[in-house]
XYZ file of C-alpha atoms in Angstrom:
616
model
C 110.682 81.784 123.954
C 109.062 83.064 120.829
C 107.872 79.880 118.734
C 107.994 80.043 115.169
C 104.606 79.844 112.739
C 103.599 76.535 112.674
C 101.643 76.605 109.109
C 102.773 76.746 106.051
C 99.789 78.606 104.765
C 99.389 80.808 107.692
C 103.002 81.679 106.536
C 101.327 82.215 103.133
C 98.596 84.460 104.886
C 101.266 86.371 107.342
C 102.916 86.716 103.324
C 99.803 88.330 102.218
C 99.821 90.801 105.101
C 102.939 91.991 104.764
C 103.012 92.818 101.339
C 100.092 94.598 101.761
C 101.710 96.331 104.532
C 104.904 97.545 102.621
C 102.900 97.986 99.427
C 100.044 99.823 100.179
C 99.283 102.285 97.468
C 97.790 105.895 97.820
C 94.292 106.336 96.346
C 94.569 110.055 95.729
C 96.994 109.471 92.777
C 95.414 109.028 89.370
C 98.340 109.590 87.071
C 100.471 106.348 85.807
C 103.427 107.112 87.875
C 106.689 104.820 89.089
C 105.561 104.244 92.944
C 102.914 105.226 95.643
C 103.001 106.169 98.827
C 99.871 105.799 101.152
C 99.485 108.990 103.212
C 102.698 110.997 102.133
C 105.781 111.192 99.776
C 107.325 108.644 98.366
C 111.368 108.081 99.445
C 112.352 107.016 96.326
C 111.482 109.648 93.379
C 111.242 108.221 89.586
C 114.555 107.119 87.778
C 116.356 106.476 91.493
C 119.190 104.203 90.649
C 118.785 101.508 93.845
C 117.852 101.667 97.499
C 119.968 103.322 99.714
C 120.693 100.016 102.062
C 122.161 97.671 99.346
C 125.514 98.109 98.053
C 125.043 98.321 93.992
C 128.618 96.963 93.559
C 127.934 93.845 95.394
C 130.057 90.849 94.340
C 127.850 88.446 92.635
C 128.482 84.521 93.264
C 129.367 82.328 96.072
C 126.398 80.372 98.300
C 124.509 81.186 101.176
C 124.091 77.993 103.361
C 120.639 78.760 105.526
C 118.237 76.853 108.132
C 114.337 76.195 107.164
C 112.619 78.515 108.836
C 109.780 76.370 109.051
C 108.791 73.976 111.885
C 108.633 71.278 109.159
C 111.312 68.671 108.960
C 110.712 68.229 105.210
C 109.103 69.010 101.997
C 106.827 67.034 100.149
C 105.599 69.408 96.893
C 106.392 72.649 95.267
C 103.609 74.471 94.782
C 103.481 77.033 97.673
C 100.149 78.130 97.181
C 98.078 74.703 97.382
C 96.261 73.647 100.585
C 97.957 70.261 101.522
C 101.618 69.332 101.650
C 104.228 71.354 102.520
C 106.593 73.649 100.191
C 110.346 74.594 100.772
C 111.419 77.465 102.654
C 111.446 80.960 100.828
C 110.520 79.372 97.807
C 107.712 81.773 96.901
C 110.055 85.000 97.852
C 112.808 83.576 95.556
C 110.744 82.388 92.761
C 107.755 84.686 91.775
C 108.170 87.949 91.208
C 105.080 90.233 91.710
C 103.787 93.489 89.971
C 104.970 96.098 92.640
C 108.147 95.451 95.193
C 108.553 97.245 98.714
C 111.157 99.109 100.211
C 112.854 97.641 103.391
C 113.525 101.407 104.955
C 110.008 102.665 104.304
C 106.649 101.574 105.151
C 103.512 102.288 103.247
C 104.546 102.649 99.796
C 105.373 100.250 96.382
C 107.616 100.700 93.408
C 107.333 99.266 89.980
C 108.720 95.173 89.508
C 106.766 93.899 86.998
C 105.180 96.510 86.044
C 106.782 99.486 85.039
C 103.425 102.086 86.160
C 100.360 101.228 87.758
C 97.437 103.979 87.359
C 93.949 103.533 89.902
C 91.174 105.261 88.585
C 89.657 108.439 90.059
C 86.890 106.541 91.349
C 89.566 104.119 93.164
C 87.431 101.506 91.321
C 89.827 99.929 89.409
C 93.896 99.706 89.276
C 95.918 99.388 85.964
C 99.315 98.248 85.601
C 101.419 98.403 82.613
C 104.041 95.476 82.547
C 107.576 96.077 81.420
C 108.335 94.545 77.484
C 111.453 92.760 78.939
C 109.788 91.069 81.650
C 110.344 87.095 81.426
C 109.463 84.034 83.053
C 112.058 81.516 83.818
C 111.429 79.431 80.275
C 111.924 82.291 78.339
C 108.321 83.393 77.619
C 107.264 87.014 78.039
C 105.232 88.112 81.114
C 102.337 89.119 79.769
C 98.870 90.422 80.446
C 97.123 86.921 80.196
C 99.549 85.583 82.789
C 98.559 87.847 85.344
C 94.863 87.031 84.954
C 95.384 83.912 85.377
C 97.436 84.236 88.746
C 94.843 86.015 90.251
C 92.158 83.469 89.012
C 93.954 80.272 90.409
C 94.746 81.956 93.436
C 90.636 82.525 93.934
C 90.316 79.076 92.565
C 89.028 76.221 95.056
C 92.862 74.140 95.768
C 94.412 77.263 97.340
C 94.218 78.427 100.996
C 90.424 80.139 102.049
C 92.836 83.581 103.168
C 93.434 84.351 99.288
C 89.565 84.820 98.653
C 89.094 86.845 102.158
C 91.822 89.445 101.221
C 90.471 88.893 97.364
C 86.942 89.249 98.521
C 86.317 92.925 97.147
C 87.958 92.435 93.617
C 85.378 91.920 91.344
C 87.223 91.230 88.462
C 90.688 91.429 86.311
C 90.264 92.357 82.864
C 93.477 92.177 80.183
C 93.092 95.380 78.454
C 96.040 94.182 75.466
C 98.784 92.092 75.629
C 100.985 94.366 78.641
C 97.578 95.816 80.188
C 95.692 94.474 83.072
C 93.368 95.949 84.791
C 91.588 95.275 88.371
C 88.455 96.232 88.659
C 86.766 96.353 92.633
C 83.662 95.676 94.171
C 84.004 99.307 96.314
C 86.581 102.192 97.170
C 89.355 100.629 98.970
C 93.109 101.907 99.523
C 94.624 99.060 99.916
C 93.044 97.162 96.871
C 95.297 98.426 94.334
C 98.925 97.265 96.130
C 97.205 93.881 97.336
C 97.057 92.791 94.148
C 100.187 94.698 92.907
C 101.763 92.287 95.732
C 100.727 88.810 94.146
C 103.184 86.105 93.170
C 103.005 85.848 89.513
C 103.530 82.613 87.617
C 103.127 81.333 84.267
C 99.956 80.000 82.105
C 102.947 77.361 81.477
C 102.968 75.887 84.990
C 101.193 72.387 85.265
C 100.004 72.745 81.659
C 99.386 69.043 81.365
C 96.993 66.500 80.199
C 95.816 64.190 83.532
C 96.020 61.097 81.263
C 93.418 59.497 83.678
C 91.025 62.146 82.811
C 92.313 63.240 79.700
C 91.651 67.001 81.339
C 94.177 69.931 82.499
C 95.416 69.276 85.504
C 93.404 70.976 88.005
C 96.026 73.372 90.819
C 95.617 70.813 93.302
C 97.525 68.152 91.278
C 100.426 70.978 89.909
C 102.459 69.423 92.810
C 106.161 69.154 91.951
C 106.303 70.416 88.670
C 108.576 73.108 88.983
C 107.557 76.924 89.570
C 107.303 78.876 86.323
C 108.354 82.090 87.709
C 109.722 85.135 86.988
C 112.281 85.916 90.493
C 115.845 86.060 90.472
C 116.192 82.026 91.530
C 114.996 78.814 90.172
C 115.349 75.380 92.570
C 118.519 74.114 91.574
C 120.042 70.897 93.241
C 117.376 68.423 95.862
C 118.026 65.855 98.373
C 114.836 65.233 99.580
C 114.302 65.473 103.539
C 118.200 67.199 103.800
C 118.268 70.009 101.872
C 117.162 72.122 98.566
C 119.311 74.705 96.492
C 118.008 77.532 94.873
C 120.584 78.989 91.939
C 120.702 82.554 90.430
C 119.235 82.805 87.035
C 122.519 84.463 85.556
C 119.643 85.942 82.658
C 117.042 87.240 85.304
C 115.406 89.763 83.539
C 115.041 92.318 86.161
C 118.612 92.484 87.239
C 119.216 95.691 86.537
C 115.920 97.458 87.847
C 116.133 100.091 90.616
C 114.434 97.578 93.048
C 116.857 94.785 92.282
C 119.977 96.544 92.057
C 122.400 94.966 94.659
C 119.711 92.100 95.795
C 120.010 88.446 94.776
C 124.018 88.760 95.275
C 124.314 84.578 95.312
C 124.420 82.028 93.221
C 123.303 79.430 95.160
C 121.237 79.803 98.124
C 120.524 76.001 100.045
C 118.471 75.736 102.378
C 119.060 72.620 104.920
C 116.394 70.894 107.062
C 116.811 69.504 110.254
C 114.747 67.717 112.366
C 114.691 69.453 115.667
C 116.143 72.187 117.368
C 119.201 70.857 119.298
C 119.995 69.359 115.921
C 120.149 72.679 114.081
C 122.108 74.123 116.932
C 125.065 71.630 116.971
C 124.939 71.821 112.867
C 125.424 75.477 113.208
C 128.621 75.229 115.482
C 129.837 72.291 113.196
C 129.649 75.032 110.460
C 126.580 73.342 108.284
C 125.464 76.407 107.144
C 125.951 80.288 107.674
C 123.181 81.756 109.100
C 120.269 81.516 111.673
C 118.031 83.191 113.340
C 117.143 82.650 117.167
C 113.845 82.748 118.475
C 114.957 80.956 122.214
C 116.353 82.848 124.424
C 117.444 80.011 126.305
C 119.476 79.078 123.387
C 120.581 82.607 123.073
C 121.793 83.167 126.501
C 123.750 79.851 127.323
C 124.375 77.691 124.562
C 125.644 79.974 121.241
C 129.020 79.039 121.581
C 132.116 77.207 121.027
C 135.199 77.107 119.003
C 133.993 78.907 115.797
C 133.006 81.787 118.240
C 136.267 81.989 120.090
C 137.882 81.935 116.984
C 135.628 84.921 115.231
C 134.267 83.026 112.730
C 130.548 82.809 113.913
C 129.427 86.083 115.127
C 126.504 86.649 117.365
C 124.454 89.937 117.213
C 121.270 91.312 117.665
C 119.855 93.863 114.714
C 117.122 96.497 116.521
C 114.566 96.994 113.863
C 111.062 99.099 113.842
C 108.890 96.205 112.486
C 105.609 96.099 114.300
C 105.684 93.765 117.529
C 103.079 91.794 116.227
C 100.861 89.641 118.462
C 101.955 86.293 119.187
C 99.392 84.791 121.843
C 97.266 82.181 123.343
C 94.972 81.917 121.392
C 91.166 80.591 122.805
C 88.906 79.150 120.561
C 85.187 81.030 121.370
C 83.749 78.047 119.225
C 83.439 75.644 122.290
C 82.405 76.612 126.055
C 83.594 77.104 128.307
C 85.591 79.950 126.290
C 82.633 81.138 124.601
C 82.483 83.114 128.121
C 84.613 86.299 128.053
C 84.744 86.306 132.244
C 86.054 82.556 131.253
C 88.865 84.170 129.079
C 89.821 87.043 131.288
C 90.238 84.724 134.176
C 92.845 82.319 131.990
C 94.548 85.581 131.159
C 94.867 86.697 135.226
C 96.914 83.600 135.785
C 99.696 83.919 133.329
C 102.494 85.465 135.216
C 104.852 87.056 132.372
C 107.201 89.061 135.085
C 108.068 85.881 136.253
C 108.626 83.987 133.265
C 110.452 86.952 131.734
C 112.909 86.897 134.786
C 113.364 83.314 135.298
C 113.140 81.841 131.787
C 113.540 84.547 129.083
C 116.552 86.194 130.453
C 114.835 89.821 130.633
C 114.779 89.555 126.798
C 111.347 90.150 126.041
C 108.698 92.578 126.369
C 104.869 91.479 126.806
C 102.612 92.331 123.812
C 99.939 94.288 124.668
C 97.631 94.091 121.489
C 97.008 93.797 117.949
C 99.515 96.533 116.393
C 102.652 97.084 118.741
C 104.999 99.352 117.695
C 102.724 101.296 115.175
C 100.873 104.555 115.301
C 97.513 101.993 115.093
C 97.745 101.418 118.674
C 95.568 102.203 120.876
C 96.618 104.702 123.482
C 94.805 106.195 126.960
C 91.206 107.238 126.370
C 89.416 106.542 122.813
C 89.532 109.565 120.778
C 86.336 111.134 119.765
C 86.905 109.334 116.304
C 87.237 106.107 118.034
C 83.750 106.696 119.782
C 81.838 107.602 116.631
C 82.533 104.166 115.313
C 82.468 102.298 118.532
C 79.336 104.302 120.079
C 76.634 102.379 117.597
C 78.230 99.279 118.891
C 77.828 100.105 122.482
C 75.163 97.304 124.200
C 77.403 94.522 122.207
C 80.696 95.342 123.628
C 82.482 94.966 126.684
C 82.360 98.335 128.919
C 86.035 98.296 129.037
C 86.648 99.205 125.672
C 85.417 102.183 126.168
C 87.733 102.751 129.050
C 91.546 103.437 129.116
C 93.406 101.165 126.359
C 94.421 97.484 127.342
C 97.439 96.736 129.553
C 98.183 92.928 130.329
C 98.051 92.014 133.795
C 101.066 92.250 135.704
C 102.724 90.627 138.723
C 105.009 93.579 139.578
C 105.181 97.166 141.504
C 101.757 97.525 143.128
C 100.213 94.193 141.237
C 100.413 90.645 142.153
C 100.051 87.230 141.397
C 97.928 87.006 144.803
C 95.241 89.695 143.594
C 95.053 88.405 139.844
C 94.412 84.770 140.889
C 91.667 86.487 143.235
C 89.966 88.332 140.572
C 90.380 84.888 138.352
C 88.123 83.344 141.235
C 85.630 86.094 140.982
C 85.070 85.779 137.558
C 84.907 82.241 137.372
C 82.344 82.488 140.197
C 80.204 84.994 138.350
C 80.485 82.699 135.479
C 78.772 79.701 137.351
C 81.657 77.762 138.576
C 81.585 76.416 141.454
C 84.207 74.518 143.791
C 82.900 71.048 145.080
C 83.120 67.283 144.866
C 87.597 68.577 144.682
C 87.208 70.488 141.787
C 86.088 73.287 139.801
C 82.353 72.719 138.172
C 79.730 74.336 136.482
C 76.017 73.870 136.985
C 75.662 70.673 135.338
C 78.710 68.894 137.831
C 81.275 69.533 134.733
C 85.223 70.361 135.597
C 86.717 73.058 134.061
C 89.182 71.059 131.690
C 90.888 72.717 128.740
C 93.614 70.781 126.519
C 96.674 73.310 124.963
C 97.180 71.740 121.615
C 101.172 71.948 120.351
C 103.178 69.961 117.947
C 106.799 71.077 119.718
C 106.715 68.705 122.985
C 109.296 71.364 124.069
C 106.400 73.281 124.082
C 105.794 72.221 128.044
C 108.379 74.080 129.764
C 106.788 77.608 128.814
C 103.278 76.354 129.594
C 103.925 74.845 132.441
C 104.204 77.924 134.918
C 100.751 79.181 133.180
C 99.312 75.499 133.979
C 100.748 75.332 137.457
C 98.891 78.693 138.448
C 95.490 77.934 136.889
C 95.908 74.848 138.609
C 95.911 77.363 141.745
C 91.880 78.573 140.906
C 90.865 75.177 139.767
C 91.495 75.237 135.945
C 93.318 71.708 134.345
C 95.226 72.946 131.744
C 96.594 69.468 129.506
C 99.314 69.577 127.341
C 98.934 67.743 124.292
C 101.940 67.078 122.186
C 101.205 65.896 118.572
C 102.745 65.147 115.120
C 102.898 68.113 112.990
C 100.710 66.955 110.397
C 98.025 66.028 112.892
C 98.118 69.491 114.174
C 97.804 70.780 111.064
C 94.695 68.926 110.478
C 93.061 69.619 113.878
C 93.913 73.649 113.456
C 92.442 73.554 110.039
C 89.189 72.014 111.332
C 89.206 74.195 114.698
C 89.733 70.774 116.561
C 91.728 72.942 119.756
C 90.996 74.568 122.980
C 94.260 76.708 123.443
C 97.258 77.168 120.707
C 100.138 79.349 120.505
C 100.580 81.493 117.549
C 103.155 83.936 116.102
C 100.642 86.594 114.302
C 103.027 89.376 112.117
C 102.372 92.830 111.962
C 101.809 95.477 109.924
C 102.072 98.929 110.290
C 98.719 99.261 107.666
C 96.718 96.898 108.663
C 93.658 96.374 105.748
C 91.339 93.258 104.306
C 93.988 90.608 105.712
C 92.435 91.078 109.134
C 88.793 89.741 107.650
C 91.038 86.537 107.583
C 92.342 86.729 111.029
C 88.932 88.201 112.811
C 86.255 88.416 110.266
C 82.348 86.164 110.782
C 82.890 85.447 108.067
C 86.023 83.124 107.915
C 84.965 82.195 111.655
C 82.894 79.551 109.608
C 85.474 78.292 107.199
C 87.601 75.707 107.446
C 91.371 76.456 106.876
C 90.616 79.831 107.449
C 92.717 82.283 109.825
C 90.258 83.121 112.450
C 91.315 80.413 114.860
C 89.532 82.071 118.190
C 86.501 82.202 116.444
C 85.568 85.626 116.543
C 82.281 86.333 115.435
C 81.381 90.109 115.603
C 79.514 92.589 114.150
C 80.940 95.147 115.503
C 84.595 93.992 114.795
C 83.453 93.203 110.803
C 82.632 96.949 110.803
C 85.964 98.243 112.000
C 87.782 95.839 109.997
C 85.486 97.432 106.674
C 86.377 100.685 107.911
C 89.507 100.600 108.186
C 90.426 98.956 104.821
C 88.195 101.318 103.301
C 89.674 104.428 104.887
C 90.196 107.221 102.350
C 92.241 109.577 104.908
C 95.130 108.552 107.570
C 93.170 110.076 110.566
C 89.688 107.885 109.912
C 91.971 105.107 109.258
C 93.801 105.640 112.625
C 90.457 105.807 114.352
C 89.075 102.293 113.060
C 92.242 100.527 113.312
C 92.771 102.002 117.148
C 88.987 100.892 117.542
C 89.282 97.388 116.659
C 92.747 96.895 118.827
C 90.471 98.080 121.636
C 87.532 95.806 120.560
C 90.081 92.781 120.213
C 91.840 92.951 123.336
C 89.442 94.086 125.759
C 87.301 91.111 124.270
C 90.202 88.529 125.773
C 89.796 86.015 122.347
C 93.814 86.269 122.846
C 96.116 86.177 125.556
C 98.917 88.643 124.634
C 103.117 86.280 124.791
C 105.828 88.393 124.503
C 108.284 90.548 121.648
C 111.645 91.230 121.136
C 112.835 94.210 119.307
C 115.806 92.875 117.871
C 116.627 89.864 115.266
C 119.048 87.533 117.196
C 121.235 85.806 114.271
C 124.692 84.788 113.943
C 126.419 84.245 110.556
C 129.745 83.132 109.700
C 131.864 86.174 109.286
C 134.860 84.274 106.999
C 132.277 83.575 104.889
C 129.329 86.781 104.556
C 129.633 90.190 103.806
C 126.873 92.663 104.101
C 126.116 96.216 104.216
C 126.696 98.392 107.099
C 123.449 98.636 109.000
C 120.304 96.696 108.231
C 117.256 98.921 107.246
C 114.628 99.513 109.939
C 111.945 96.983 108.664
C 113.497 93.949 107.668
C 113.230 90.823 108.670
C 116.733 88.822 109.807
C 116.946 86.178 107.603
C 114.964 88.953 104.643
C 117.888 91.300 105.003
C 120.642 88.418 104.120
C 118.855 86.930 101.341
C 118.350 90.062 99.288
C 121.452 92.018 100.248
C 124.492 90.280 101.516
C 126.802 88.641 99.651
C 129.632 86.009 99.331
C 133.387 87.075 100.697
C-alpha cells in the first residue's frame, strides 16, 4: 500500500525536485533563446503554438470537484511556503506562476512562463531572464524585476523550510538589471542552477505588505499567514469553508492565457478541493458522487472495494494510466542518528527480514514492484558492475565505504526462486552477532544487557497492518519492532526534530537528479532541524557525488556520479527499499470530465486533470 507524503513541506521539497527535474536547463547555450534542453534538442522549437497533449479548443468553464491529496484533515494558513501550519492542496501549483514551465511529454528541458528568454552566461556563472511586458499579478500590478528578487530573498529568508537554502545554497546573489531584467548570479558552474531558479513560485512585493501594529514594523513571512497569495497563476482561492472544503476560481483575465505553455491548461472555472478526515470517509464520498476524481494509492481499496452503483451504471470509471515517471524511493527509513542503527550490519539485518514476495502476494494483490534504489526507472540507475567512471569517483573513497559498492549493483533481498525467508533471517542472525548482540536473559542484548528495541513512528494507525508482517519476522531474530500511532501534528514535530527510530516515506523522483539531494543526503542538512535528511546520513563521500553530479558539465560524468551515489546509498542500508507501481490508479466521473486521449508519459494523475481536462 503506497502511503502518501506525510509533510507539507517535504511536499514543498519533493516540489522543488521536480521542477528541477522537468526544468533543467542546458549550460552550453549562451544565446537568449525560448527554451533549453539539458543534454539534447528541445521538442518544442520557438513560436510552437501549444503542447501536443492538450486539446487547444478545450471548453472553458464548469468545476472540477477533487480530494486533498494531503494526509491533513484541514488547513489552517495560506502561505505555502512558511514552516508551521498547514496550506491547502495545490495551492502553490494553481497560484504562482514561475519564470520557466515544463513539458509533461519531455524530461530535461524548460520553456519560457514568465519570462519570455532566459540567457546563462558563458561562464555558466550567472542566468538572465527577461520577463514578458504583459505579465501580471492577480491585483493588477506588473510582474516585474523587483518582484522576483524579492521571491528569491524570502524564500532564503529564516520563516521558510531549511530545503529552500540547501537547493539555494550555490546562488550567490540576484541582481535586477532594469525594471524586466534579473539576473542570478552563482557561487560555481552548475547545470542545474539556471532552471532551479527559473522553477520558483513567484509572488508579489504586495503580499503581507502590512504594518504589525504591535510593532509598528512589516510583517515579517512568518506572520503573512492568511492573507491571500499575490500571485500570478491561472487561479485565485475563491469560496472557503474551513475544515470541508476550499475553491479555487479561474482568473477569466489571467495574463498568460494565451502563451504556448498555457494553451489548453486551466480549462475550469472552479476547481474545489474537499477534505475529509480519513480514508474510508473519502471512499464512501466518492461513490456518493462528492467529487470527481481520486487517485488510489491502496491496493486493497483498489482491488475490492471501488465499486457500486455509479460504476455499474458508467458513471465512475476506474483505470489505471502507465506513465514513465521515475519509481522513486519510498522506504523505511532508519535514522543513523541513534544506535543501534548507527551500525550498518544493524541496518542490513532489519532489511533481511522484510519479506516483500509475501506481502506483494498476500496483501498488494501482485500490484507492485519492490524499489530497488534511489532513481528507478531512469538511465541514473545503477546497473551490474560500476563503470570505470563510477570507480574514478568512488576509488578515492574506498577505506570509507562498504566493499559492496564496489560489487554488482543493489538488489533487495528476496524470498522467492532460489532465496528464502529461512536463509535471510539466518544471515540477519549473523550480522546481529557480529554486531555484539547477543541472545540471553529471553532476549536479544548487546554488551551492556540492552534489548534490541526500535519504535516505527506513523501518524496513520492503519499504518499496522503493512508493518506488522515486517514486525512479526524480526520478532523471529530477536528485534521488538513497536508501532507507535500519533496525531499528525505531533509527528510532524517529532520528524522535524529527528525524534524517530523507523518512518515510512514516499521520496519522488527525478530523472536529473541535482542540489535537491544535498537536502535529502547531504552532512550538511544531517544537522538541521526541519531539514530532509531524515536517516541522518553523514558522508563525505556521498557530499562529493552529490557536488558532482549537480555540477556535471556533460551527460556521461553526470551518469557516472549519479550511478555512484545510488550505489553508495543503497549498499549503505540508511533505507529499506517499499514498493512502486507503474501506473496512476484514478477514477473520475465520466458524465461529468472530458480529457484528452492519452495522458503524456510523465505526469502525475491528479497533474494531468488539473491542467488539461475539462468540464462536459
Amino acid at each position: 500500500m503506497r502511503k502518501p507524503v506525510a509533510l507539507q513541506r517535504l511536499l514543498e521539497r519533493l516540489f522543488l525536485g521536480l521542477l528541477a527535474g522537468a526544468l533543467l536547463l542546458s549550460a552550453r547555450v549562451v544565446s537568449a533563446a525560448h527554451g533549453y534542453a539539458l543534454w539534447g534538442d528541445l521538442k518544442y522549437p520557438e513560436g510552437f503554438a501549444h503542447f501536443e497533449y492538450v486539446n487547444p479548443q478545450a471548453p472553458k468553464g464548469g468545476e472540477l470537484r477533487l480530494v486533498s491529496n494531503l494526509r491533513v484533515s484541514t488547513f489552517d494558513k495560506y502561505n505555502p511556503f512558511t514552516l508551521r501550519g498547514s496550506a491547502p492542496a495545490y495551492l502553490s501549483d494553481l497560484m504562482f506562476d514561475s519564470l520557466l514551465a515544463g513539458a509533461l511529454d519531455e524530461t530535461g528541458s524548460g520553456y519560457g512562463l514568465l519570462a519570455e528568454d532566459v540567457q546563462v552566461a558563458p561562464d555558466r556563472l550567472s542566468a538572465t531572464f527577461r520577463l514578458r511586458p504583459q505579465a501580471r499579478f492577480h491585483h493588477g500590478k506588473p510582474v516585474l524585476a523587483a518582484d522576483v528578487k524579492h521571491s528569491f530573498d524570502t524564500l532564503m529568508g529564516p520563516h521558510t523550510a531549511p530545503s529552500w537554502k540547501t537547493i539555494l545554497a550555490d546562488v550567490s546573489g540576484v541582481d535586477v538589471v532594469d525594471e524586466r531584467t534579473v539576473r542570478f548570479r552563482f557561487r560555481k558552474p552548475n547545470r542545474e542552477l539556471p532552471l532551479t531558479v527559473g522553477g520558483l513560485p513567484v509572488f508579489s512585493r504586495d503580499w503581507g505588505d502590512e504594518t504589525d501594529p504591535k510593532t509598528g514594523q512589516r510583517k515579517t513571512f512568518d506572520q503573512v499567514v492568511m492573507d491571500l497569495p499575490i500571485g500570478s497563476g491561472p487561479y485565485r482561492i475563491g469560496p472557503v469553508k474551513f475544515g470541508k472544503d476550499i475553491t479555487y476560481v479561474r482568473d477569466s483575465a489571467y495574463w498568460g492565457k494565451d502563451l504556448p505553455v498555457r494553451r489548453g491548461t486551466a480549462n475550469f472555472d472552479r476547481i474545489t478541493v474537499k477534505i475529509y478526515k480519513d480514508s474510508t470517509a473519502r471512499l464512501e464520498a466518492l461513490k456518493a458522487g462528492e467529487f470527481d476524481l481520486m487517485r488510489f494509492f491502496s491496493a486493497g481499496d483498489w482491488a475490492r472495494r471501488v465499486n457500486g452503483k455509479r460504476f455499474d451504471t458508467g458513471e465512475l470509471v476506474k483505470a489505471e494510466f502507465r506513465h514513465r515517471l521515475p519509481t522513486g524511493f519510498q522506504s523505511y527509513v532508519l535514522n543513523t542518528r541513534r544506535p543501534p542503527l548507527d551500525d550498518i550490519r544493524v541496518r542490513e539485518a532489519l532489511g533481511l527480514a522484510l519479506d516483500y514476495e509475501w506481502m506483494n502476494r498476500q496483501m498488494f494483490y501482485n500490484s507492485y514492484q519492490r524499489v530497488q534504489g534511489l532513481f528507478g526507472n531512469t538511465d541514473c540507475s545503477a546497473q551490474a558492475l560500476p563503470s570505470s567512471a563510477e570507480l574514478l569517483l568512488l576509488d578515492p573513497w574506498r577505506t570509507q565505504l562498504p566493499a559492496a559498492v564496489f560489487g554488482p549493483a543493489y538488489a533487495a533481498p528476496r524470498t522467492d526462486g532460489d532465496s528464502s525467508l529461512r536463509a535471510n533471517l539466518r544471515r540477519a542472525q549473523a550480522l546481529l552477532q557480529e554486531a555484539g548482540w547477543r541472545w540471553r536473559d529471553g532476549a536479544l542484548r548487546n554488551g551492556r544487557g540492552e534489548p534490541l528495541v526500535l519504535e516505527y513512528l506513523d501518524s496513520n494507525e492503519t499504518g499496522a497492518r503493512v508493518v506488522t508482517p515486517w514486525a512479526r519476522n524480526l520478532e523471529k531474530i530477536g528485534v521488538q519492532l513497536r508501532f507507535r500511532p500519533v496525531d499528525f501534528a505531533l509527528y510532524q514535530q517529532r520528524l522535524r526534530s529527528f525524534d524517530f527510530d523507523v518512518i515510512s516515506l514516499a521520496f519522488g523522483g527525478t530523472h536529473n537528479p541535482g542540489a535537491e539531494f544535498a537536502d535529502l543526503f547531504g552532512s550538511a542538512a544531517a544537522g538541521i532541524d526541519d531539514s530532509g535528511n531524515f536517516a541522518g546520513v553523514r558522508h563525505p563521500a556521498v557530499d562529493d557525488l552529490i557536488s558532482r553530479m549537480s555540477d556535471a558539465g556533460q551527460r556521461d560524468t553526470f551518469l557516472a556520479a549519479c550511478r555512484a551515489l545510488d550505489r553508495v546509498i543503497a549498499h549503505s542500508h540508511y533505507l529499506i527499499p517499499q514498493w512502486s507501481a507503474g501506473t496512476h490508479r484514478m477514477v473520475y466521473n465520466q458524465w461529468r470530465l472530458a480529457s484528452p486521449p492519452s495522458m503524456p508519459p510523465y505526469a502525475t494523475g491528479e497533474g494531468w486533470a488539473i491542467q488539461t481536462w475539462w468540464a462536459r
